[in-house]
Amino acid sequence: MIQDLGESVGSSLFETVGRMFGRAQEQRPLPADLYESDDAFLAVFDAPGAHPADVQVKYEDDAIVVRVDRFRDFYDGFEMQFPGRGLTLDGRVAVPTDAEVDPDEASATLTDAGTLRVQLPKTSPESATADES
């Protein structure tokens, strides 16, 4: 009887921890690099398994912010036991606070290999001066 109780508690604990860990795995950080040239910043994110419709890109608080909502394929005759690959990938890359950029002219490209490239053009000092006149 005590052995049955121990197995029951152990099984319940294992299932609870498994579910909690599985939920934590649903969201993952999106690894990224930031590059700079004379006329733009380039943020490169690893977004494997993403499709263009899954990707949201915005510029806020001096950062390029990316969210990827992926979907898992279903396999006939199989039931998910452990969701180890994140469905929601969130990434954020801070741009230097003194950088003058034009978010309205930014562009994003997703490769077949799952690399997301976000190019954020810099504004030239001449155009900033012309805008102020």
Backbone as JSON, one array per atom type, in Angstrom:
{
  "sequence": "MIQDLGESVGSSLFETVGRMFGRAQEQRPLPADLYESDDAFLAVFDAPGAHPADVQVKYEDDAIVVRVDRFRDFYDGFEMQFPGRGLTLDGRVAVPTDAEVDPDEASATLTDAGTLRVQLPKTSPESATADES",
  "N": [[0.82, -1.18, 0.0], [1.88, 1.3, 0.86], [3.92, 1.43, -0.98], [2.43, 1.66, -3.35], [1.31, 4.18, -2.91], [3.6, 5.77, -2.9], [4.46, 5.38, -5.57], [2.3, 6.54, -6.86], [2.42, 9.23, -5.97], [4.94, 9.91, -6.94], [4.54, 9.56, -9.71], [2.55, 11.48, -10.17], [3.92, 13.81, -9.45], [5.97, 13.77, -11.36], [4.47, 14.08, -13.73], [3.37, 16.64, -13.28], [5.66, 18.3, -13.08], [6.67, 17.81, -15.61], [4.63, 18.94, -17.24], [4.85, 21.64, -16.44], [7.47, 22.22, -17.24], [7.19, 21.78, -19.94], [5.43, 23.88, -20.65], [7.11, 26.03, -20.16], [8.92, 25.6, -22.17], [7.47, 26.32, -24.37], [7.79, 29.01, -24.92], [10.52, 30.78, -26.11], [13.7, 32.44, -26.12], [14.83, 34.4, -28.88], [17.68, 33.99, -30.6], [20.08, 36.47, -31.59], [22.06, 38.67, -33.69], [23.65, 41.85, -34.0], [24.56, 44.08, -36.49], [26.48, 46.79, -37.89], [26.64, 49.27, -40.39], [27.84, 51.99, -42.45], [25.47, 53.15, -43.29], [23.28, 51.77, -42.2], [21.69, 49.55, -39.76], [21.85, 46.08, -39.12], [19.98, 43.47, -38.08], [20.18, 40.12, -37.23], [18.39, 37.24, -36.89], [17.89, 33.94, -35.61], [15.46, 31.91, -36.74], [14.26, 29.21, -36.96], [12.04, 27.1, -38.78], [10.09, 28.98, -39.13], [7.56, 30.79, -40.92], [6.9, 33.36, -43.32], [4.39, 34.56, -42.67], [4.25, 34.08, -39.97], [5.81, 35.87, -38.64], [6.44, 38.81, -36.79], [7.54, 42.09, -36.79], [8.82, 44.93, -35.2], [9.7, 48.31, -34.27], [10.66, 49.65, -31.31], [11.22, 51.68, -28.45], [14.0, 52.17, -28.96], [14.83, 49.71, -30.03], [14.93, 46.74, -32.04], [12.31, 44.63, -32.35], [11.2, 41.34, -32.35], [8.8, 38.84, -32.98], [7.94, 35.51, -33.27], [5.52, 33.29, -34.12], [5.22, 30.06, -34.2], [3.94, 27.0, -35.62], [3.21, 23.64, -34.83], [3.64, 20.64, -36.66], [1.28, 17.99, -37.07], [1.36, 14.53, -36.37], [0.16, 11.69, -37.71], [-1.28, 9.24, -35.73], [0.37, 9.69, -33.59], [0.94, 11.14, -30.37], [1.59, 14.19, -28.74], [4.14, 14.25, -26.38], [6.19, 15.63, -25.16], [6.72, 18.93, -25.46], [9.3, 20.23, -26.71], [10.36, 22.07, -28.51], [10.19, 25.47, -28.9], [7.16, 27.29, -29.43], [6.57, 29.96, -29.51], [8.72, 32.47, -30.27], [10.69, 35.01, -29.08], [12.45, 37.95, -29.72], [14.82, 40.56, -29.2], [16.71, 43.34, -30.01], [18.8, 45.81, -29.01], [19.33, 49.01, -30.31], [21.95, 51.37, -30.57], [21.42, 54.11, -28.4], [21.96, 56.68, -29.26], [21.73, 56.55, -31.97], [20.46, 57.59, -35.09], [17.73, 56.65, -36.76], [15.55, 55.32, -39.35], [12.72, 53.94, -38.93], [10.45, 53.55, -40.52], [11.38, 52.93, -43.01], [12.51, 50.48, -42.75], [13.34, 47.04, -43.5], [12.51, 43.57, -43.8], [13.67, 40.24, -44.16], [13.12, 36.82, -44.65], [14.84, 33.87, -44.78], [14.87, 30.68, -46.53], [16.18, 28.92, -44.89], [15.54, 29.78, -42.39], [16.58, 32.13, -41.34], [16.21, 35.32, -40.18], [16.46, 38.53, -41.37], [16.71, 41.82, -40.47], [16.78, 44.97, -41.67], [17.65, 48.17, -40.76], [17.56, 51.34, -41.73], [19.84, 54.09, -41.35], [19.33, 57.54, -40.6], [20.47, 60.26, -42.47], [22.6, 62.94, -41.41], [22.11, 65.22, -42.96], [19.46, 64.86, -43.94], [18.03, 64.89, -41.56], [18.48, 67.5, -40.73], [17.23, 68.88, -42.81], [14.58, 68.09, -42.42], [13.99, 69.41, -40.09], [13.79, 72.05, -40.86]],
  "CA": [[0.0, 0.0, 0.0], [2.77, 2.46, 0.91], [4.62, 1.45, -2.26], [1.49, 2.21, -4.32], [1.19, 5.61, -2.63], [4.86, 6.37, -3.37], [4.44, 5.4, -7.03], [1.28, 7.51, -7.26], [2.96, 10.57, -5.73], [6.04, 10.09, -7.89], [3.96, 9.71, -11.04], [1.86, 12.77, -10.2], [4.96, 14.83, -9.43], [6.63, 13.73, -12.66], [3.56, 14.67, -14.71], [3.25, 18.07, -13.01], [6.92, 18.92, -13.48], [6.72, 17.69, -17.07], [3.74, 19.95, -17.82], [5.41, 22.97, -16.18], [8.64, 22.37, -18.09], [6.67, 21.88, -21.3], [4.93, 25.24, -20.84], [8.28, 26.92, -20.23], [9.54, 25.37, -23.46], [6.64, 26.91, -25.41], [8.35, 30.32, -25.23], [11.98, 30.75, -26.11], [14.32, 33.65, -26.67], [15.26, 34.3, -30.27], [19.07, 34.46, -30.68], [20.25, 37.5, -32.62], [23.29, 39.46, -33.8], [23.44, 43.18, -34.55], [25.68, 44.59, -37.28], [26.33, 48.2, -38.25], [27.42, 49.81, -41.51], [27.76, 53.45, -42.46], [24.13, 53.64, -43.56], [22.18, 50.96, -41.64], [21.91, 48.47, -38.81], [21.3, 44.82, -39.58], [19.76, 42.5, -37.01], [20.03, 38.78, -37.79], [17.77, 36.36, -35.91], [17.69, 32.54, -35.99], [14.03, 31.61, -36.58], [14.01, 27.97, -37.7], [10.66, 26.64, -38.84], [9.16, 30.1, -39.27], [7.06, 31.17, -42.23], [6.73, 34.82, -43.3], [3.15, 34.97, -41.98], [4.42, 33.85, -38.53], [6.79, 36.82, -38.12], [6.06, 40.2, -36.51], [8.73, 42.91, -36.53], [8.52, 46.34, -34.91], [10.77, 49.1, -33.67], [10.14, 50.38, -30.16], [12.18, 51.95, -27.37], [15.37, 52.01, -29.47], [15.15, 48.29, -30.22], [14.22, 45.94, -33.03], [11.6, 43.61, -31.58], [10.68, 40.3, -33.24], [8.03, 37.74, -32.39], [7.63, 34.46, -34.24], [4.56, 32.31, -33.62], [5.31, 28.88, -35.06], [2.95, 25.96, -35.39], [3.78, 22.3, -34.96], [2.94, 19.67, -37.51], [0.7, 16.84, -36.38], [1.8, 13.27, -36.96], [-0.92, 10.72, -37.59], [-1.0, 8.12, -34.85], [1.27, 10.08, -32.51], [0.46, 12.15, -29.44], [2.7, 14.98, -28.19], [4.5, 13.91, -25.01], [7.07, 16.66, -24.62], [6.9, 20.02, -26.42], [10.62, 20.8, -26.45], [10.67, 23.18, -29.42], [9.33, 26.61, -28.59], [6.23, 27.76, -30.44], [6.69, 31.41, -29.55], [10.09, 32.92, -30.16], [10.74, 36.45, -28.91], [13.79, 38.51, -29.8], [14.93, 42.01, -29.06], [18.08, 43.82, -30.17], [18.88, 47.25, -28.76], [20.13, 49.84, -31.2], [22.52, 52.43, -29.73], [20.43, 55.16, -28.14], [22.27, 57.91, -30.01], [21.58, 56.29, -33.4], [19.31, 58.19, -35.76], [17.29, 55.64, -37.71], [14.26, 55.53, -40.0], [11.99, 52.68, -38.83], [9.46, 53.42, -41.6], [12.07, 52.4, -44.18], [13.11, 49.18, -42.41], [12.89, 45.89, -44.28], [12.8, 42.26, -43.18], [13.73, 39.12, -45.1], [13.22, 35.51, -44.01], [15.38, 32.9, -45.73], [14.34, 29.31, -46.42], [16.88, 28.25, -43.78], [15.03, 30.28, -41.12], [17.32, 33.29, -40.86], [15.46, 36.56, -40.36], [17.34, 39.7, -41.43], [15.98, 43.08, -40.39], [17.68, 46.08, -41.97], [17.12, 49.43, -40.25], [18.41, 52.41, -42.27], [20.15, 55.28, -40.55], [19.01, 58.8, -41.26], [21.69, 61.05, -42.63], [22.51, 64.23, -40.73], [21.54, 66.19, -43.89], [18.0, 64.73, -43.99], [17.49, 65.3, -40.26], [18.51, 68.96, -40.73], [16.21, 69.32, -43.77], [13.28, 67.85, -41.8], [13.78, 70.39, -39.02], [13.55, 73.38, -41.43]],
  "C": [[0.87, 1.26, 0.0], [3.54, 2.57, -0.41], [3.72, 2.04, -3.34], [1.35, 3.72, -4.16], [2.44, 6.34, -3.15], [4.9, 6.46, -4.89], [3.45, 6.43, -7.54], [1.78, 8.94, -7.11], [4.07, 10.87, -6.73], [5.53, 10.32, -9.3], [3.3, 11.07, -11.19], [2.87, 13.91, -10.25], [5.66, 14.92, -10.78], [5.76, 14.38, -13.73], [3.45, 16.18, -14.53], [4.5, 18.82, -13.44], [7.05, 18.9, -15.0], [5.85, 18.73, -17.75], [4.31, 21.35, -17.63], [6.61, 23.22, -17.1], [8.22, 22.53, -19.55], [6.16, 23.27, -21.6], [6.09, 26.23, -20.96], [8.96, 26.78, -21.59], [8.74, 26.0, -24.6], [7.18, 28.28, -25.83], [9.87, 30.25, -25.11], [12.52, 32.07, -26.61], [14.81, 33.38, -28.09], [16.68, 34.85, -30.37], [19.24, 35.47, -31.82], [21.64, 38.12, -32.55], [22.9, 40.82, -34.35], [24.72, 43.64, -35.24], [25.41, 46.05, -37.59], [27.21, 48.52, -39.45], [27.3, 51.33, -41.45], [26.32, 53.95, -42.61], [22.98, 52.82, -42.96], [22.67, 50.06, -40.51], [21.27, 47.23, -39.41], [21.2, 43.88, -38.39], [19.48, 41.15, -37.67], [19.56, 37.85, -36.68], [17.71, 34.95, -36.47], [16.24, 32.19, -35.69], [13.67, 30.35, -37.34], [12.54, 27.58, -37.65], [9.64, 27.75, -39.0], [8.76, 30.29, -40.73], [6.84, 32.68, -42.19], [5.48, 35.29, -42.55], [3.25, 34.83, -40.46], [5.21, 34.98, -37.85], [6.18, 38.22, -37.94], [7.34, 40.95, -36.15], [8.27, 44.34, -36.25], [9.75, 46.99, -34.3], [10.17, 49.89, -32.53], [11.23, 50.53, -29.11], [13.63, 51.68, -27.79], [15.79, 50.55, -29.63], [14.33, 47.71, -31.37], [13.63, 44.77, -32.27], [10.96, 42.62, -32.56], [9.91, 39.27, -32.42], [7.69, 36.78, -33.51], [6.69, 33.47, -33.56], [4.55, 31.14, -34.59], [4.2, 27.91, -34.72], [3.62, 24.61, -35.61], [2.94, 21.47, -35.93], [2.37, 18.57, -36.63], [1.13, 15.59, -37.13], [0.75, 12.22, -36.66], [-0.48, 9.53, -36.74], [-0.08, 8.44, -33.69], [0.64, 11.18, -31.67], [1.68, 12.87, -28.85], [2.92, 14.59, -26.73], [5.34, 15.0, -24.37], [7.29, 17.75, -25.67], [8.22, 20.75, -26.19], [11.02, 21.95, -27.36], [9.69, 24.31, -29.17], [8.42, 26.98, -29.74], [6.32, 29.27, -30.6], [8.15, 31.79, -29.3], [10.08, 34.44, -30.1], [12.19, 36.92, -28.94], [13.77, 40.02, -29.74], [16.41, 42.37, -29.16], [18.06, 45.33, -29.99], [19.81, 47.91, -29.77], [20.72, 50.95, -30.33], [21.57, 53.62, -29.6], [20.71, 56.46, -28.89], [22.13, 57.73, -31.52], [20.33, 56.97, -33.93], [18.91, 57.26, -36.89], [15.91, 56.0, -38.26], [13.48, 54.22, -39.99], [10.98, 52.47, -39.95], [10.08, 52.84, -42.87], [12.74, 51.05, -43.9], [12.55, 48.09, -43.31], [13.29, 44.61, -43.57], [12.74, 41.19, -44.26], [13.92, 37.83, -44.31], [13.7, 34.51, -45.05], [14.71, 31.54, -45.54], [14.97, 28.55, -45.26], [16.42, 28.76, -42.42], [15.85, 31.4, -40.51], [16.51, 34.54, -41.2], [16.44, 37.72, -40.31], [16.48, 40.95, -41.44], [16.98, 44.21, -40.59], [16.98, 47.39, -41.6], [18.02, 50.57, -40.73], [18.65, 53.52, -41.26], [19.65, 56.5, -41.32], [20.3, 59.59, -41.35], [21.53, 62.38, -41.91], [21.87, 65.3, -41.62], [20.01, 66.11, -43.9], [17.36, 65.13, -42.67], [17.45, 66.83, -40.19], [17.43, 69.51, -41.65], [14.81, 69.16, -43.18], [12.96, 68.9, -40.76], [13.44, 71.77, -39.58], [12.09, 73.61, -41.76]]
}
